C-alpha cells in the first residue's frame, strides 16, 4: 500500500540554525500538508499546499516557516532560524481528491 | 471557534470488554469528521470518515457513529493489539484543507 515517507526520522539542530524536513507524498496525490505535535499535545495544522502554492496556513506558520515542492516527488518544510519551542514531531500528509489525509510517521525535531 | 474534545483522556479495558470513546465537536458547518489511530512514535493512521448525522461506519471491531454534536467510536471485544491513541478530527465547511484534531483517547487493552 502506498505511503507517505518522511526523512530524517530524527533531526537534532542547534537553536538559530536552519532546518529542512523532507517528505515524499503518495505519488498520485495533489494536496500536501504539514502538521506538528508537541510532546503530549494535540496534532496541530501548519499549512496546506496545492498547485505549487500555499492554500491555507495557521497562525503558527509565521515568517520563519516556508514550504516548497522542489521537484515532482518531494515536499519540504524549512524552518529558517529554529527556536527551542520548535521542538516537536512534524508530520507530513497528502491526499487525492477525496477528503482523507494520509500521514507519514513524522520527523522528531530536537532543538538544543 | 472550531474545537474538538475527547473523553475519556485514557481508558483501560480488559480483553473482550466492549466500550465507547466520545468525540464532541463545535464547528461552523461540518465538512467531515475523521477517526485516526496513532501508535507511539508513529503518524496518525486513518480509520473512518463520517459526513452527516446518522452515518455509521464499521471496520473489524470498530464502529463509528455521528450525531450533530458528537461522534462515538465503539470498540467491541477489544484485543491487546487495539491498544493505541484514538484521535478524532474535524474539517469545517469554511476550510477546504485545515483539519482540527482533538487531544485523543489513550486506550490500553489488558490481556
Tab-separated table of C-alpha atoms in Angstrom:
chain	number	residue	atom	x	y	z
A	1	UNK	CA	0.000	0.000	0.000
A	2	UNK	CA	1.459	3.402	-0.936
A	3	UNK	CA	2.586	5.541	1.963
A	4	UNK	CA	3.939	8.958	2.856
A	5	UNK	CA	7.677	8.842	3.609
A	6	UNK	CA	9.483	11.349	5.824
A	7	UNK	CA	13.191	11.886	6.372
A	8	UNK	CA	15.061	12.088	8.623
A	9	UNK	CA	13.227	10.273	11.396
A	10	UNK	CA	15.104	12.350	13.987
A	11	UNK	CA	16.819	15.714	13.472
A	12	UNK	CA	18.905	17.438	16.136
A	13	UNK	CA	19.751	21.095	15.481
A	14	UNK	CA	21.292	23.984	17.384
A	15	UNK	CA	18.991	26.898	18.170
A	16	UNK	CA	19.189	29.567	15.467
A	17	UNK	CA	20.132	27.110	12.723
A	18	UNK	CA	18.058	26.416	9.637
A	19	UNK	CA	16.477	23.005	9.216
A	20	UNK	CA	14.748	21.317	6.273
A	21	UNK	CA	12.347	18.450	6.808
A	22	UNK	CA	11.619	16.270	3.801
A	23	UNK	CA	8.576	14.334	2.699
A	24	UNK	CA	7.707	12.147	-0.262
A	25	UNK	CA	3.906	12.173	-0.566
A	26	UNK	CA	1.866	9.368	-2.140
A	27	UNK	CA	2.574	9.557	-5.853
A	28	UNK	CA	-0.862	10.423	-7.300
A	29	UNK	CA	-1.755	12.886	-4.540
A	30	UNK	CA	-2.026	16.591	-5.293
A	31	UNK	CA	-2.672	18.161	-1.879
A	32	UNK	CA	0.094	18.316	0.707
A	33	UNK	CA	0.182	19.261	4.377
A	34	UNK	CA	2.448	19.806	7.359
A	35	UNK	CA	1.324	19.319	10.947
A	36	UNK	CA	3.224	19.371	14.198
A	37	UNK	CA	2.707	17.651	17.536
A	38	UNK	CA	4.487	18.967	20.582
A	39	UNK	CA	5.137	16.174	23.089
A	40	UNK	CA	1.934	15.331	24.957
A	41	UNK	CA	-0.189	17.818	22.978
A	42	UNK	CA	-2.619	17.791	20.065
A	43	UNK	CA	-1.708	17.407	16.423
A	44	UNK	CA	-1.780	20.976	15.015
A	45	UNK	CA	-2.276	22.076	11.423
A	46	UNK	CA	0.539	24.212	9.996
A	47	UNK	CA	0.000	24.596	6.254
A	48	UNK	CA	-1.604	23.137	3.147
A	49	UNK	CA	-0.153	23.289	-0.367
A	50	UNK	CA	-1.780	22.750	-3.749
A	51	UNK	CA	-0.805	23.611	-7.305
A	52	UNK	CA	2.549	24.976	-6.176
A	53	UNK	CA	1.206	27.463	-3.708
A	54	UNK	CA	0.045	27.678	-0.111
A	55	UNK	CA	-3.733	27.267	0.071
A	56	UNK	CA	-4.168	27.692	3.819
A	57	UNK	CA	-1.933	28.287	6.841
A	58	UNK	CA	-2.352	28.556	10.588
A	59	UNK	CA	-1.167	31.323	12.898
A	60	UNK	CA	1.729	29.041	13.878
A	61	UNK	CA	3.085	29.185	10.319
A	62	UNK	CA	4.864	32.538	10.573
A	63	UNK	CA	7.665	34.072	8.505
A	64	UNK	CA	10.280	31.635	9.797
A	65	UNK	CA	8.485	28.748	8.060
A	66	UNK	CA	8.346	28.021	4.348
A	67	UNK	CA	7.286	25.101	2.171
A	68	UNK	CA	8.386	24.012	-1.240
A	69	UNK	CA	7.827	21.284	-3.799
A	70	UNK	CA	11.248	21.377	-5.452
A	71	UNK	CA	10.543	18.530	-7.872
A	72	UNK	CA	7.796	16.085	-8.788
A	73	UNK	CA	8.164	13.927	-5.718
A	74	UNK	CA	9.450	15.870	-2.699
A	75	UNK	CA	7.689	18.306	-0.389
A	76	UNK	CA	9.773	20.199	2.163
A	77	UNK	CA	9.276	22.291	5.280
A	78	UNK	CA	12.021	24.794	6.099
A	79	UNK	CA	12.400	26.480	9.448
A	80	UNK	CA	14.743	29.435	8.972
A	81	UNK	CA	16.015	30.171	12.475
A	82	UNK	CA	14.976	27.476	14.898
A	83	UNK	CA	13.823	28.177	18.451
A	84	UNK	CA	13.624	25.860	21.439
A	85	UNK	CA	9.833	25.839	21.137
A	86	UNK	CA	10.057	24.402	17.609
A	87	UNK	CA	10.964	21.049	19.171
A	88	UNK	CA	8.148	18.692	18.156
A	89	UNK	CA	7.136	15.846	15.856
A	90	UNK	CA	6.447	17.173	12.372
A	91	UNK	CA	4.056	15.162	10.236
A	92	UNK	CA	3.604	15.403	6.501
A	93	UNK	CA	0.301	14.345	4.957
A	94	UNK	CA	-1.128	14.093	1.467
A	95	UNK	CA	-4.428	13.379	-0.214
A	96	UNK	CA	-6.003	12.999	-3.606
A	97	UNK	CA	-9.437	14.401	-4.473
A	98	UNK	CA	-11.025	12.520	-1.607
A	99	UNK	CA	-11.030	14.202	1.800
A	100	UNK	CA	-8.860	11.720	3.678
A	101	UNK	CA	-5.350	12.876	4.525
A	102	UNK	CA	-2.736	10.130	4.838
A	103	UNK	CA	0.119	10.787	7.241
A	104	UNK	CA	3.776	9.859	7.355
A	105	UNK	CA	5.470	8.644	10.531
A	106	UNK	CA	6.970	12.035	11.236
A	107	UNK	CA	10.323	13.673	11.915
A	108	UNK	CA	11.215	14.271	15.523
A	109	UNK	CA	12.896	17.692	15.655
A	110	UNK	CA	15.004	18.432	18.725
A	111	UNK	CA	16.364	21.952	19.164
A	112	UNK	CA	19.312	22.313	21.557
B	1	UNK	CA	-14.034	28.950	17.389
B	2	UNK	CA	-13.940	25.432	15.964
B	3	UNK	CA	-12.823	22.852	18.507
B	4	UNK	CA	-12.774	19.165	19.332
B	5	UNK	CA	-12.770	17.496	22.735
B	6	UNK	CA	-12.447	13.802	23.512
B	7	UNK	CA	-13.297	11.683	26.527
B	8	UNK	CA	-12.115	9.877	28.414
B	9	UNK	CA	-8.490	11.014	28.291
B	10	UNK	CA	-7.394	7.428	28.999
B	11	UNK	CA	-9.237	4.118	29.092
B	12	UNK	CA	-8.083	0.785	30.366
B	13	UNK	CA	-10.071	-2.293	29.312
B	14	UNK	CA	-9.808	-5.985	29.856
B	15	UNK	CA	-9.556	-8.017	26.664
B	16	UNK	CA	-13.110	-8.628	25.443
B	17	UNK	CA	-14.599	-5.748	27.450
B	18	UNK	CA	-16.510	-3.526	24.999
B	19	UNK	CA	-16.658	0.257	25.429
B	20	UNK	CA	-17.083	3.579	23.613
B	21	UNK	CA	-14.923	6.648	23.102
B	22	UNK	CA	-16.535	10.059	22.745
B	23	UNK	CA	-15.665	12.980	20.488
B	24	UNK	CA	-17.567	16.255	20.927
B	25	UNK	CA	-17.127	18.976	18.361
B	26	UNK	CA	-18.057	22.587	17.741
B	27	UNK	CA	-17.615	23.634	14.145
B	28	UNK	CA	-19.097	26.189	11.805
B	29	UNK	CA	-20.648	23.652	9.447
B	30	UNK	CA	-19.172	20.166	9.327
B	31	UNK	CA	-17.477	19.084	6.118
B	32	UNK	CA	-16.259	15.809	7.616
B	33	UNK	CA	-15.278	14.045	10.831
B	34	UNK	CA	-12.337	11.672	10.888
B	35	UNK	CA	-11.131	8.979	13.251
B	36	UNK	CA	-7.452	8.110	13.291
B	37	UNK	CA	-5.396	5.652	15.304
B	38	UNK	CA	-1.925	6.690	16.485
B	39	UNK	CA	0.653	4.240	17.802
B	40	UNK	CA	3.623	5.560	19.854
B	41	UNK	CA	6.221	7.237	17.636
B	42	UNK	CA	4.045	6.900	14.528
B	43	UNK	CA	1.825	9.140	12.454
B	44	UNK	CA	-1.968	9.052	12.568
B	45	UNK	CA	-3.427	6.092	10.673
B	46	UNK	CA	-6.798	6.691	9.009
B	47	UNK	CA	-9.768	4.678	10.258
B	48	UNK	CA	-13.071	6.340	9.228
B	49	UNK	CA	-14.663	9.400	7.669
B	50	UNK	CA	-18.209	10.457	8.574
B	51	UNK	CA	-20.011	13.252	6.767
B	52	UNK	CA	-23.545	13.590	8.122
B	53	UNK	CA	-25.567	12.910	11.271
B	54	UNK	CA	-26.849	9.345	11.401
B	55	UNK	CA	-23.990	7.938	9.392
B	56	UNK	CA	-22.190	4.821	10.681
B	57	UNK	CA	-19.019	3.056	9.520
B	58	UNK	CA	-17.580	-0.283	10.663
B	59	UNK	CA	-14.222	-1.966	10.415
B	60	UNK	CA	-13.464	-5.190	12.266
B	61	UNK	CA	-14.063	-4.497	15.992
B	62	UNK	CA	-14.578	-0.744	15.492
B	63	UNK	CA	-17.761	1.151	14.692
B	64	UNK	CA	-18.000	4.921	14.340
B	65	UNK	CA	-21.242	6.888	14.609
B	66	UNK	CA	-22.060	10.569	14.155
B	67	UNK	CA	-24.652	12.990	15.534
B	68	UNK	CA	-24.878	16.752	15.067
B	69	UNK	CA	-22.648	17.411	18.064
B	70	UNK	CA	-20.611	14.285	18.721
B	71	UNK	CA	-19.193	11.058	17.415
B	72	UNK	CA	-18.630	7.757	19.140
B	73	UNK	CA	-16.080	5.096	18.433
B	74	UNK	CA	-17.427	1.787	19.708
B	75	UNK	CA	-14.921	-0.985	20.338
B	76	UNK	CA	-16.409	-4.469	20.542
B	77	UNK	CA	-14.488	-7.262	22.274
B	78	UNK	CA	-11.135	-5.433	22.070
B	79	UNK	CA	-7.812	-7.218	21.802
B	80	UNK	CA	-4.418	-6.064	23.112
B	81	UNK	CA	-3.440	-5.025	19.582
B	82	UNK	CA	-6.192	-2.394	19.705
B	83	UNK	CA	-4.121	-0.505	22.286
B	84	UNK	CA	-3.307	2.924	20.825
B	85	UNK	CA	-4.337	6.563	20.996
B	86	UNK	CA	-7.524	7.248	19.047
B	87	UNK	CA	-7.768	10.705	17.528
B	88	UNK	CA	-10.897	12.476	16.373
B	89	UNK	CA	-10.583	15.333	13.881
B	90	UNK	CA	-12.997	17.640	12.069
B	91	UNK	CA	-12.928	19.705	8.948
B	92	UNK	CA	-15.199	22.743	8.724
B	93	UNK	CA	-17.059	23.808	5.597
B	94	UNK	CA	-15.303	27.165	5.909
B	95	UNK	CA	-11.962	25.450	5.347
B	96	UNK	CA	-11.094	23.200	2.449
B	97	UNK	CA	-7.863	21.962	3.975
B	98	UNK	CA	-7.419	22.529	7.693
B	99	UNK	CA	-8.207	19.573	9.937
B	100	UNK	CA	-8.639	20.226	13.665
B	101	UNK	CA	-7.603	17.379	15.934
B	102	UNK	CA	-8.828	16.516	19.388
B	103	UNK	CA	-6.411	15.554	22.170
B	104	UNK	CA	-7.076	11.842	21.764
B	105	UNK	CA	-8.081	8.942	23.989
B	106	UNK	CA	-5.298	6.609	25.046
B	107	UNK	CA	-6.669	3.058	25.057
B	108	UNK	CA	-4.952	0.175	26.828
B	109	UNK	CA	-6.350	-3.335	26.421
B	110	UNK	CA	-5.071	-5.734	29.044
B	111	UNK	CA	-4.846	-9.484	28.223
